[in-house]
Coordinates of C-alpha atoms in Angstrom, one line a residue:
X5 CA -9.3 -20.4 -58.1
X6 CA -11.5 -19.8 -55.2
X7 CA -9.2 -22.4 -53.3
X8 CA -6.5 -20.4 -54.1
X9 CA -7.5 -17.2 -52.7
X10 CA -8.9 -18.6 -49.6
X11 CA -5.0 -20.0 -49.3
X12 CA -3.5 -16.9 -50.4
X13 CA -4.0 -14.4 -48.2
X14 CA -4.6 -16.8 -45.8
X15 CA -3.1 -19.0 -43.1
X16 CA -1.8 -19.8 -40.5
X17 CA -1.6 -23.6 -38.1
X18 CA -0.9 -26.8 -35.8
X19 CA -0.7 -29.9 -32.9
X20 CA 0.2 -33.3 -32.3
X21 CA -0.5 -36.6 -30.6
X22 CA 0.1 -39.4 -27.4
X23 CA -1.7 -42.1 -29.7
X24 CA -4.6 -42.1 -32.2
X25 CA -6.5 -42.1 -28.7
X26 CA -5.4 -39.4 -27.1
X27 CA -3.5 -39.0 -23.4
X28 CA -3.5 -41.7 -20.5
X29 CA -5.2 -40.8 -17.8
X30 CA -1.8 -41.0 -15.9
X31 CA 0.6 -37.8 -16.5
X32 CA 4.2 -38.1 -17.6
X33 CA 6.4 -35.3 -19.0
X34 CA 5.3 -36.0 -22.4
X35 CA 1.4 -35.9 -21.9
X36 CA -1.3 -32.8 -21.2
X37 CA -2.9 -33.5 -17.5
X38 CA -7.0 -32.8 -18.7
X39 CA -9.5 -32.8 -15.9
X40 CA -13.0 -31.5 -16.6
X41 CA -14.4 -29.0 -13.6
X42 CA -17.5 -27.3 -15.5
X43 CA -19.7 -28.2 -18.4
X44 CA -22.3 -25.1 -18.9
X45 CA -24.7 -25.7 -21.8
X46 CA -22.9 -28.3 -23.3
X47 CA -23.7 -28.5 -27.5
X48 CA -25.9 -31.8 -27.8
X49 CA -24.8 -34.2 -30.2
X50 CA -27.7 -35.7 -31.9
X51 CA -28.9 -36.4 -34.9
X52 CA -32.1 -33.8 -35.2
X53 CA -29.6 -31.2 -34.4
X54 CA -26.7 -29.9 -36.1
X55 CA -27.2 -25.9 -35.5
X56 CA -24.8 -23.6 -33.7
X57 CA -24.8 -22.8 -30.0
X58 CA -24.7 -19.2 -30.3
X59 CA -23.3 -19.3 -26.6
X60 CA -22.1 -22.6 -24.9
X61 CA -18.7 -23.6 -23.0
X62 CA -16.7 -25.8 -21.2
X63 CA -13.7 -25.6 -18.8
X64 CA -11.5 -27.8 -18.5
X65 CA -8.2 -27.9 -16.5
X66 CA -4.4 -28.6 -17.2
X67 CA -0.9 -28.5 -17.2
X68 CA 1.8 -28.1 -19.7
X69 CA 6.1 -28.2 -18.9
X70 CA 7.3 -24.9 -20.8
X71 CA 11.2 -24.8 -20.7
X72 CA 11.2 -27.4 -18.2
X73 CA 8.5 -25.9 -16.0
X74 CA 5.5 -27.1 -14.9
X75 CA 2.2 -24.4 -16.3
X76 CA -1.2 -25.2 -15.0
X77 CA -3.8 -23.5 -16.8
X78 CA -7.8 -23.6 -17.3
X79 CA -9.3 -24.0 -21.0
X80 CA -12.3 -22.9 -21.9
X81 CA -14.1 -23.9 -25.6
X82 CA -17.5 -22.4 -26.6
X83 CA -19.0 -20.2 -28.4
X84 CA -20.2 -16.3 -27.3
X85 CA -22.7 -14.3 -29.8
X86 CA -22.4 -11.8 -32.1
X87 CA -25.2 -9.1 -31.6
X88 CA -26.5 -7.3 -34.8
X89 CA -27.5 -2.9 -34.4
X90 CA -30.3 -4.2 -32.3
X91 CA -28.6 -6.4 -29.8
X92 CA -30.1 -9.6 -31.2
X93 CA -27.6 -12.7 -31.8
X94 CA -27.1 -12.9 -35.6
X95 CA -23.8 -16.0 -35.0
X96 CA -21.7 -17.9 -32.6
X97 CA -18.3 -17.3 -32.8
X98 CA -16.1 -20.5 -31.5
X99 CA -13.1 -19.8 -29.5
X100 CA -10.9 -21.9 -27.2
X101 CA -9.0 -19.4 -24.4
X102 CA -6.3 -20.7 -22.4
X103 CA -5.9 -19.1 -18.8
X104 CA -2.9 -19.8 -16.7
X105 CA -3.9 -20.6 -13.7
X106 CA -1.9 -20.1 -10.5
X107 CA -2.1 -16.1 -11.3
X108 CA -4.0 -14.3 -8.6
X109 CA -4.1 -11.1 -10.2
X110 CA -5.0 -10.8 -14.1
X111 CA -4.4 -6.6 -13.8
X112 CA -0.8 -6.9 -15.5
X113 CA -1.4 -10.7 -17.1
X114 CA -0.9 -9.9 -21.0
X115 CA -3.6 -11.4 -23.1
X116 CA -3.1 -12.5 -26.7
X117 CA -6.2 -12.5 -29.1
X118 CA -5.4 -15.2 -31.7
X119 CA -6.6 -15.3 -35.6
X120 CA -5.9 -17.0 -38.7
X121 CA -6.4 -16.1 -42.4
X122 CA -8.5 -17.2 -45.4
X123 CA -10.6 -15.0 -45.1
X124 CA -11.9 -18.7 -44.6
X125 CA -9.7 -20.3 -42.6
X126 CA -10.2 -21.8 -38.8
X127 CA -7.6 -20.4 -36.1
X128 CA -6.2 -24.0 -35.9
X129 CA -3.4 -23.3 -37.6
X130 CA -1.4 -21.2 -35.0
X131 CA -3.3 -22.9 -32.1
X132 CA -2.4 -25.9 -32.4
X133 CA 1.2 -25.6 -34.0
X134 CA 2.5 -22.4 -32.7
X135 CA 1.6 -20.6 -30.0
X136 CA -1.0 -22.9 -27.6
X137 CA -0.2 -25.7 -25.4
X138 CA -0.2 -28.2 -27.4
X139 CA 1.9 -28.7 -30.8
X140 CA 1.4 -31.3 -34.3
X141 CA 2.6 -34.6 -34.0
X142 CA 4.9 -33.8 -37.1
X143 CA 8.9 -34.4 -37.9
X144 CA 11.7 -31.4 -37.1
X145 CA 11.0 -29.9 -40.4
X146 CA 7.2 -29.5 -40.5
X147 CA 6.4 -32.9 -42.3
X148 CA 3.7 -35.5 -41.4
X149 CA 4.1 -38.9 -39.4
X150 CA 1.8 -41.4 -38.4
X151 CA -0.2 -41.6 -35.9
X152 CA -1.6 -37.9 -36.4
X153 CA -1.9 -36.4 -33.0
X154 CA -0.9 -34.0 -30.5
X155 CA 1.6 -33.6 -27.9
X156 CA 2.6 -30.8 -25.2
X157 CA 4.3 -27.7 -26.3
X158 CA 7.6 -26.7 -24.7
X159 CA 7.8 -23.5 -26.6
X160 CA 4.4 -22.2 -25.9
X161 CA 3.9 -18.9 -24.9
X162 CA 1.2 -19.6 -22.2
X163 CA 4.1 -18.8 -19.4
X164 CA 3.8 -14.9 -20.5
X165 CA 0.4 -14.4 -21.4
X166 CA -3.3 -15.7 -21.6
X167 CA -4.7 -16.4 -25.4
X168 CA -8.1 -16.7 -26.8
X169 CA -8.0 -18.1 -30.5
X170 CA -11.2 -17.3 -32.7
X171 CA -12.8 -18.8 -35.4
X172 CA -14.7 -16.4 -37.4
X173 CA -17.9 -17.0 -38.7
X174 CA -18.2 -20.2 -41.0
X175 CA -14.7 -21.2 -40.0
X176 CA -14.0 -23.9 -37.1
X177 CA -17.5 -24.2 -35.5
X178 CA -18.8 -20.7 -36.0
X179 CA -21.6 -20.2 -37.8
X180 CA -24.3 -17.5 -38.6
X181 CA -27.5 -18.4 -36.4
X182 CA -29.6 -18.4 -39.7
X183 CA -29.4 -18.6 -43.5
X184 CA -32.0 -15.9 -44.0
X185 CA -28.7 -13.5 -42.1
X186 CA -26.9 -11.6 -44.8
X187 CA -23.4 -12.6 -45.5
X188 CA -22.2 -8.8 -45.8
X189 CA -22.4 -8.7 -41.9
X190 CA -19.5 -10.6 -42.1
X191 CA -17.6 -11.2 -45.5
X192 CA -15.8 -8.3 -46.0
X193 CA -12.6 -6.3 -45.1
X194 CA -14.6 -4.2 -43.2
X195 CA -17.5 -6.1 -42.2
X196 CA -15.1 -8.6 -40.3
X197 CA -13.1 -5.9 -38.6
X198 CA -16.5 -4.1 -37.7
X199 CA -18.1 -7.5 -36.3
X200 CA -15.1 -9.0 -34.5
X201 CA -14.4 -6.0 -32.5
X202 CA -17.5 -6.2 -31.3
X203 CA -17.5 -9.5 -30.2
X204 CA -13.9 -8.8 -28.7
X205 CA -15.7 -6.5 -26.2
X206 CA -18.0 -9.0 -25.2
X207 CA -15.1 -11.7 -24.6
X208 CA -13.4 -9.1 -23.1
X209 CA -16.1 -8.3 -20.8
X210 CA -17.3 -11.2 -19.4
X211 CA -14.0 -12.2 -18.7
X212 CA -13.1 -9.3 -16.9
X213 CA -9.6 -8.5 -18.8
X214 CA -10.2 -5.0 -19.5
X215 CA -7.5 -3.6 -17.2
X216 CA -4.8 -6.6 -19.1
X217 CA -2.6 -5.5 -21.7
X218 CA -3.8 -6.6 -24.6
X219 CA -2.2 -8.1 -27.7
X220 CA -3.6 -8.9 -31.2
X221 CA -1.7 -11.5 -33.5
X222 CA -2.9 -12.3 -37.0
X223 CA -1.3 -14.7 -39.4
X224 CA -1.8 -14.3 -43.3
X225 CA -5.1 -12.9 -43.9
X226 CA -4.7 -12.9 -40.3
X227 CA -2.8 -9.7 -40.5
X228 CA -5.2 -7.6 -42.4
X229 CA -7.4 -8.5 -40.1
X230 CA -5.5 -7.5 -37.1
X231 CA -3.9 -4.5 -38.6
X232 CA -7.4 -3.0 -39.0
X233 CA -8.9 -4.2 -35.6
X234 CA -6.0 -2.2 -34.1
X235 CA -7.2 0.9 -34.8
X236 CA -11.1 -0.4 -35.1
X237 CA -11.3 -1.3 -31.1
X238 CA -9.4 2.3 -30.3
X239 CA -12.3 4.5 -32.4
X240 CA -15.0 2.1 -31.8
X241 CA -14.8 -0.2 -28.6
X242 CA -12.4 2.1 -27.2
X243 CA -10.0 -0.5 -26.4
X244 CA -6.3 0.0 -26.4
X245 CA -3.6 -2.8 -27.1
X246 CA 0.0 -3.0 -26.1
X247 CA 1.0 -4.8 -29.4
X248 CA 0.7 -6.7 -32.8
X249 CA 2.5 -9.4 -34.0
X250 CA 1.9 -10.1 -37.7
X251 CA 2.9 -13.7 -39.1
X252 CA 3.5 -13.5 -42.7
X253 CA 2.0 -10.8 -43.5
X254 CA 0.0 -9.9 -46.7
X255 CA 0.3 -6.6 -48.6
X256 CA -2.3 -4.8 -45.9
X257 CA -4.1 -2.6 -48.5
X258 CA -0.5 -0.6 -49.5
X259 CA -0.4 0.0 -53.6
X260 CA 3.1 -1.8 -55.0
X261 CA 2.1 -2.0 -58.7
X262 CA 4.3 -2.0 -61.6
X263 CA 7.7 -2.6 -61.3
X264 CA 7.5 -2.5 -57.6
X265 CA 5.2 -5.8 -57.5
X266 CA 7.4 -7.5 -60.4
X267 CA 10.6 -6.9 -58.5
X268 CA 9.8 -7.5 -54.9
X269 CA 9.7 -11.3 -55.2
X270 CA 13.1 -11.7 -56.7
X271 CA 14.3 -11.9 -52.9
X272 CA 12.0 -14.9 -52.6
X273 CA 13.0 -17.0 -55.8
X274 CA 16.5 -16.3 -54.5
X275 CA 16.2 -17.8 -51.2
X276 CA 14.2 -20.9 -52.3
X277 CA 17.3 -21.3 -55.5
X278 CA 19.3 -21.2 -52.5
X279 CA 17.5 -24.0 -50.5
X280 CA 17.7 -26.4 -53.9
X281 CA 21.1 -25.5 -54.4
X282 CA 20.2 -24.1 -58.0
X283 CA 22.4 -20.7 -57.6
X284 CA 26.1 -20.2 -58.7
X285 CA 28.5 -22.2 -57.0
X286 CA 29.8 -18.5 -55.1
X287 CA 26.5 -17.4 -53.9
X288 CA 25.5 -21.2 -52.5
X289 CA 28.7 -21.0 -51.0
X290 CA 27.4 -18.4 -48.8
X291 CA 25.1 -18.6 -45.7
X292 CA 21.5 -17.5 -46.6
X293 CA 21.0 -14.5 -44.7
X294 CA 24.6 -13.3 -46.0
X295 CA 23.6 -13.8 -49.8
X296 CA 20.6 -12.1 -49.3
X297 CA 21.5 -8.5 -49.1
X298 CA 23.2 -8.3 -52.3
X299 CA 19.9 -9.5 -53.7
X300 CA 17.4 -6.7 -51.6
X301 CA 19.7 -4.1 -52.7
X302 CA 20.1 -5.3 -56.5
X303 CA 16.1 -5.4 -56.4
X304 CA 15.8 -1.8 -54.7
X305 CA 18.5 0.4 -56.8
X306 CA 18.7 -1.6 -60.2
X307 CA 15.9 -3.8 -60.9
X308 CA 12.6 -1.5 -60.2
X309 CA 14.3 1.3 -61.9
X310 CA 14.9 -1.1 -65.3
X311 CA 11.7 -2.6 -65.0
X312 CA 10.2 0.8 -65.1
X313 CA 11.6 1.8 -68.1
X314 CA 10.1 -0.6 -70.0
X315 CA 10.6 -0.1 -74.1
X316 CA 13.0 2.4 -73.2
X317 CA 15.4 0.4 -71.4
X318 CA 18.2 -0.5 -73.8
X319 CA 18.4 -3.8 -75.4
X320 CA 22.1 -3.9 -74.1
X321 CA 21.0 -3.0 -70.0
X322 CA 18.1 -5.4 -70.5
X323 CA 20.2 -8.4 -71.5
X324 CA 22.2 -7.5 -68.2
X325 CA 19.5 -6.8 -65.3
X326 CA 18.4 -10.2 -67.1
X327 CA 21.5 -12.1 -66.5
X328 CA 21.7 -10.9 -62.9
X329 CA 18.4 -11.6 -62.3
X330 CA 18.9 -15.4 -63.8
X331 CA 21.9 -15.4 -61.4
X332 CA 19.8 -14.6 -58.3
X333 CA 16.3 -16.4 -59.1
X334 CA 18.0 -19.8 -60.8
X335 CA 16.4 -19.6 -64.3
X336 CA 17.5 -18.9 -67.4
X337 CA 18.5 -16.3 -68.7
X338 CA 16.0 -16.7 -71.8
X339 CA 13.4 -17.1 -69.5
X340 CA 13.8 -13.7 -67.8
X341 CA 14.1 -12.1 -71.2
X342 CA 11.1 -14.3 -72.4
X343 CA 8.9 -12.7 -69.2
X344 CA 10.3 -9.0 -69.8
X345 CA 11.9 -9.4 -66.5
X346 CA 8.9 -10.2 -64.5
X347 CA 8.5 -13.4 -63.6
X348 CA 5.1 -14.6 -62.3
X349 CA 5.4 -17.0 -58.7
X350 CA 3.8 -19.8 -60.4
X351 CA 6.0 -19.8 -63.1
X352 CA 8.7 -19.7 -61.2
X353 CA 7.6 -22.9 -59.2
X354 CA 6.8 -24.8 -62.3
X355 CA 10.2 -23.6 -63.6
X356 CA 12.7 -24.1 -60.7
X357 CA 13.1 -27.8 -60.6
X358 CA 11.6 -28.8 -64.4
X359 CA 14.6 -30.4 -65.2
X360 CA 14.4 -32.5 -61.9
X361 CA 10.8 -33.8 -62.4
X362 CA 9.3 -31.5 -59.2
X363 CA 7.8 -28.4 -58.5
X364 CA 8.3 -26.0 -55.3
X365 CA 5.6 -25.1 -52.5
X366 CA 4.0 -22.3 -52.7
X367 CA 3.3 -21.6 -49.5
X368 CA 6.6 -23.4 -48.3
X369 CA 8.4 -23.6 -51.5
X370 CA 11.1 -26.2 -48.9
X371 CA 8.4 -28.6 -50.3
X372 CA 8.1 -30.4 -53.8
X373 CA 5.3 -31.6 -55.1
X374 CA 5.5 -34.1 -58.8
X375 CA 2.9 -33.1 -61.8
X376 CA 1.0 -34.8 -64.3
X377 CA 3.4 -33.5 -66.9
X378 CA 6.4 -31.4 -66.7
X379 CA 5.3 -29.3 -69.2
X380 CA 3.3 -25.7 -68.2
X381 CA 3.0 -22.1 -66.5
X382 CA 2.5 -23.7 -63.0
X383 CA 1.9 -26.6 -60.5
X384 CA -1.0 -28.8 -60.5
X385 CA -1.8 -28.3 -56.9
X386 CA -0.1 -27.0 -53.8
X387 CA 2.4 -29.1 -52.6
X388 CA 3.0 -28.1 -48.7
X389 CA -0.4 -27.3 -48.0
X390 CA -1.5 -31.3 -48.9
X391 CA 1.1 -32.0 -46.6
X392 CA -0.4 -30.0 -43.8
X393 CA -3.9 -31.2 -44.0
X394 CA -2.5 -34.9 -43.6
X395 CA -1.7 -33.7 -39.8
X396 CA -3.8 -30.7 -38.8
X397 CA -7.2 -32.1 -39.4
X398 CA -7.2 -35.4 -37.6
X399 CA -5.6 -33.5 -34.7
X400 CA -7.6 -30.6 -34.1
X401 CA -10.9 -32.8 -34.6
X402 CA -9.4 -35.2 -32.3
X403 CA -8.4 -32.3 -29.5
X404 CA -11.1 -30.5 -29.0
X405 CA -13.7 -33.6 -28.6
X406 CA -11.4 -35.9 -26.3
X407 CA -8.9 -33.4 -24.6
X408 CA -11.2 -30.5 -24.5
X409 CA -14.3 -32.4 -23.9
X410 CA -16.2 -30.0 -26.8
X411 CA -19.1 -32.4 -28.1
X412 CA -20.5 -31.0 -31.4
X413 CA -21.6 -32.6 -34.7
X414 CA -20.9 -30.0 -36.6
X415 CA -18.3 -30.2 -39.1
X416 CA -15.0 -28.5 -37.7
X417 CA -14.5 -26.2 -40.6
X418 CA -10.5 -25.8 -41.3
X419 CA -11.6 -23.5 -44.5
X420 CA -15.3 -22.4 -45.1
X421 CA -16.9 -20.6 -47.5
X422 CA -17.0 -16.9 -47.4
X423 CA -17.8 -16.0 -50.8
X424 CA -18.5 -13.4 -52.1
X425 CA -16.0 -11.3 -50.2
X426 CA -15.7 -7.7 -50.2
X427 CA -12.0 -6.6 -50.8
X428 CA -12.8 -3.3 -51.1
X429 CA -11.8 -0.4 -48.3
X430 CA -9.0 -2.3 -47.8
X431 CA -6.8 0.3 -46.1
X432 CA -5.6 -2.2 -42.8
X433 CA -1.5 -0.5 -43.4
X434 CA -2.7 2.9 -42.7
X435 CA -5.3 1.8 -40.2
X436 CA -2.4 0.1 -37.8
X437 CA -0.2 3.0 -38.6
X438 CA -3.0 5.4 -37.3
X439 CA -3.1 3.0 -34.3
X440 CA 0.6 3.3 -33.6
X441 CA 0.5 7.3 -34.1
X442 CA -2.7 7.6 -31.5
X443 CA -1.0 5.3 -29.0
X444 CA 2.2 5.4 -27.8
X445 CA 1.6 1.7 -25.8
X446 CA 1.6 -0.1 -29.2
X447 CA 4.2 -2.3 -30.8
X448 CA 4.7 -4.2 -33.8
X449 CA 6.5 -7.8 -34.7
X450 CA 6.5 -8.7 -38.2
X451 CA 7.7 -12.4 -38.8
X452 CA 8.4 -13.7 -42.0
X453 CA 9.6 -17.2 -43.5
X454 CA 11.8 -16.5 -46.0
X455 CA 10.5 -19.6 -48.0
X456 CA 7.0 -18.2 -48.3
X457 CA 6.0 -17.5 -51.6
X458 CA 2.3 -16.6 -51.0
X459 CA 3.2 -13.6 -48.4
X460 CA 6.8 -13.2 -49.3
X461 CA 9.5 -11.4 -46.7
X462 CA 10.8 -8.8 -48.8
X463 CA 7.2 -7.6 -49.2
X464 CA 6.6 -7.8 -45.4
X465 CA 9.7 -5.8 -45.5
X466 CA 8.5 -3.5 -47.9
X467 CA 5.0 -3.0 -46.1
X468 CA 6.5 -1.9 -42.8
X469 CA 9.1 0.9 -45.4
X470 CA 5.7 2.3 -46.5
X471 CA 3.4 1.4 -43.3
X472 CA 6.3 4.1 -41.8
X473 CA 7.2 6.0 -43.9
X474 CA 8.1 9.1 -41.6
X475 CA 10.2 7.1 -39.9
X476 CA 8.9 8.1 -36.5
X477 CA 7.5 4.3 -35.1
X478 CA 10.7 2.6 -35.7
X479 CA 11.9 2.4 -31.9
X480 CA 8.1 0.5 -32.0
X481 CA 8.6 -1.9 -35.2
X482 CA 10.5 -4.8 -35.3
X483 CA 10.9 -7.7 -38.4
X484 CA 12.1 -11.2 -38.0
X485 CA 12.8 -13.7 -40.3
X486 CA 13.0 -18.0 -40.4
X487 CA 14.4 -20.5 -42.4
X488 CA 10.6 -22.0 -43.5
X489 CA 7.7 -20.6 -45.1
X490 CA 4.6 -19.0 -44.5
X491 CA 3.3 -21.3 -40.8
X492 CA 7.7 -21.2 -39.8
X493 CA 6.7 -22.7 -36.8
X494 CA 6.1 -25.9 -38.4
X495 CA 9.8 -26.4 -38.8
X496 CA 11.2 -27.4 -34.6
X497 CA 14.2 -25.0 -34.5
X498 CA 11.6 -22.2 -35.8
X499 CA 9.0 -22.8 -33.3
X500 CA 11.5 -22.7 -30.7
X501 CA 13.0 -19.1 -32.0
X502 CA 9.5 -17.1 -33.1
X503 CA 8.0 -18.3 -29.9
X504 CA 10.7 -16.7 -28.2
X505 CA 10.9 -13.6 -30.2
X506 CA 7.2 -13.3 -29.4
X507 CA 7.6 -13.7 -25.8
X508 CA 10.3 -10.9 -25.8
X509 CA 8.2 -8.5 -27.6
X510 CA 5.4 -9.0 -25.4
X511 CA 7.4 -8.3 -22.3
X512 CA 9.5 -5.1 -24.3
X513 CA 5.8 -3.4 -24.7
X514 CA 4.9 -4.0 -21.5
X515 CA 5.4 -0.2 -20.2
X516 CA 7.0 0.0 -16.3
X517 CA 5.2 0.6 -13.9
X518 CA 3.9 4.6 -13.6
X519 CA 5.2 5.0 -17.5
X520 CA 3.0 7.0 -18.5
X521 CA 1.2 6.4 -23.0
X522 CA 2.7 9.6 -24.5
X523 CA 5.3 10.9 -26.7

């Protein structure tokens, strides 16, 4: 189960290839131009050594054709410190920041601070898949192909704004500078909020980008995370952001017990019945974003209020929220009776496609994975995310060594252990909604695949009802939704759109100039 969790709350990826040995040194339109300018305590790679850097980097310099222009930009890979109470270095966070280049002044140049989930999970998911310069060497729809690899990234965002991607500690290369350094510094809701905004002020400072406006974007975990650093560097490193973008968001600390949790996914099992073609004939007739409606507002106004009656409700109303909610989800009618109307997720990809011999993704429930027996209350293992380690971690091991010129022999760590973690405190809704209240700058993108089962888009939807529930930051708060699962940018007409939708937020929170942060 530990798996599990680190993948539940987690994620968020990507990259691809030339050839198994990376770019010729000759450019065309499909390779990355890498020239090394500045190597500054390079990490040795020997054999008595396998320790952390707790500061170390290398620049390297590039290009990249984003909508058919050319981008030069400046990388930079190392690792900066994080300083305990008494300003000694207790880890090395690794971080990769891309800099666009041929910008002379970085006073208006947005910058986005990148992270992934887990808690244990590297940043490599949305570096080198979504958002970054490079993108997987993977098929339309988000599915591996031989050789793994990388290639240039039309879609990135680096046109727009400058991004740092971070690997917290024991995740990519980051590591804690000692064993004898307790783990609650760091695994924790509020540890890793508390330490990471720390060591965002140092990044921030030595790279002289406090007058930019800043941008945090989170991905699974990611967005707890993010959600509470929003409000953590305004009260503690008195830092102020322009916006966040949360990608597949999990519940953020907001209570939806009850008949709120049980009901909420029905929108889910819908859409992926819809993707199999296991619905009625009448609603797979219709496009997916016009037979979804009928579903959200079914869930809202009939099926939390039956669900909360429990006992009480009628045998005769039971037998007919069951039948409508067997007509949305694709299973039975017997089965939704046999559950009491709530359905668990793993059932439900066990269940879906029994009779067909496969079960759904969890994560990306477009995938099917095939079981040692079709019998049980859930899948044997999690079909989409085998399918993603088949192309993320030759790539990114392959990337930062020979395109980034990185030398380590430390394991890159695409999850790591961060056990035991300390859920409580987790309040990271309210914190980005006191954010948002205190600072009239800050947006919010929410952007869900509406094939996620893990961090499902009706409860992103949900999050953002109850993250506002005044209704005052709506003018602020924006929700988009894909035809994939939890990384949507895996799928090529996805990447394409969220990049965009991301580049459009970034320039809508950008105020004019002279506008003035107040209400």
């Amino acid at each position: 189960m530990k798996f599990r969790f680190i993948f539940a709350t987690f994620l968020c990826m990507g990259i691809f290839a030339y050839a198994q040995q990376g770019p010729k040194k000759k450019q065309s339109k499909e390779t990355v131009t890498t020239t090394q300018v500045t190597v500054k305590d390079e990490p040795k790679s020997s054999a008595d050594e396998r320790n952390i850097k707790v500061e170390s980097s290398v620049v390297t310099n590039h290009s990249v054709n984003i909508d058919g222009k050319a981008v030069p930009y400046k990388a930079t890979t190392g690792t900066l410190p994080v300083w305990d109470e008494d300003g000694k270095p207790i880890a090395g966070l690794f971080y990769t920041y891309y800099e666009r280049s041929d910008v002379q002044n970085r006073d208006r140049r947005p910058l986005l601070i990148s992270f992934n989930g887990g808690p244990g999970s590297a940043s490599v998911w949305m570096h080198i898949a979504y958002t970054g310069p490079v993108v997987l060497n993977i098929d339309e729809e988000g599915y591996p192909v031989q050789p793994y690899g990388y290639k240039e990234n039309p879609y990135s965002i680096l046109d727009v704004a400058d991004i740092v991607y971070i690997d917290p500690v024991n995740t990519g290369y980051s590591r804690a500078v000692s064993k004898d350094i307790p783990t609650n510094k760091f695994f924790g809701v509020r540890a890793d909020i508390k330490y990471l905004a720390e060591w965002i002020n140092t990044f921030v400072t030595r790279n002289n980008r406090w007058a930019s406006p800043k941008f945090l974007i989170g991905e699974s975990y990611g967005t707890t995370r993010v959600s509470g650093l929003a409000l953590e560097l305004q009260n503690s490193q008195w830092m102020y952001l322009n916006g966040v973008v949360l990608v597949s968001p999990t519940e953020l600390g907001i209570e939806r017990s009850g008949s709120v949790d049980a009901a909420l996914r029905l929108p889910y099992f819908a859409a992926t019945a819809w993707y199999h073609k296991a619905l009625a004939a009448d609603l797979q007739g219709k496009d997916l974003t016009a037979m979804l409606p009928e579903v959200e507002s079914f869930t809202i106004n009939e099926l939390i209020p039956a669900i909360s009656q429990g006992g009480m409700l009628s045998e005769e109303k039971k037998k007919a929220i069951a039948g409508k909610v067997a007509r949305y989800s694709g299973l039975s009618e017997k089965v939704i009776l046999d559950y009491n109307l709530n359905v668990p997720t793993d059932f439900f990809w066990k269940e879906l496609l029994r009779d067909k011999g496969f079960t759904v993704g969890r994560l990306d429930s477009r995938y099917r994975g095939i079981d040692k027996m079709s019998a049980g209350e859930g899948p044997d293992y999690n079909a989409e995310l085998t399918s993603w380690l088949h192309s993320f971690t030759p790539a990114i091991n392959m990337y930062i060594r020979n395109e980034l010129n990185y030398k380590t022999d430390l394991k890159y760590n695409m999850f790591g252990s961060v056990y035991p973690w300390d859920k409580s405190g987790d309040q990271t809704g309210d914190n980005l909604r006191q954010a948002m209240a205190q600072n009239p700058y800050l947006h919010l993108l929410v952007q869900s695949g509406y094939y996620d089962g893990a961090c499902d888009y009706f409860n992103a939807k949900y999050s953002m009802w109850q993250l506002d529930a005044a209704g005052k930051l709506q003018d602020r708060m924006s929700w988009e939704g894909y035809r994939s699962g939890h990384m949507m940018y895996l799928r090529k007409e996805d990447l394409k759109m969220a990049n965009n939708h991301i580049r459009e937020f970034i320039k809508k929170a950008l105020p004019k100039a002279g506008e003035a942060a107040k209400f």
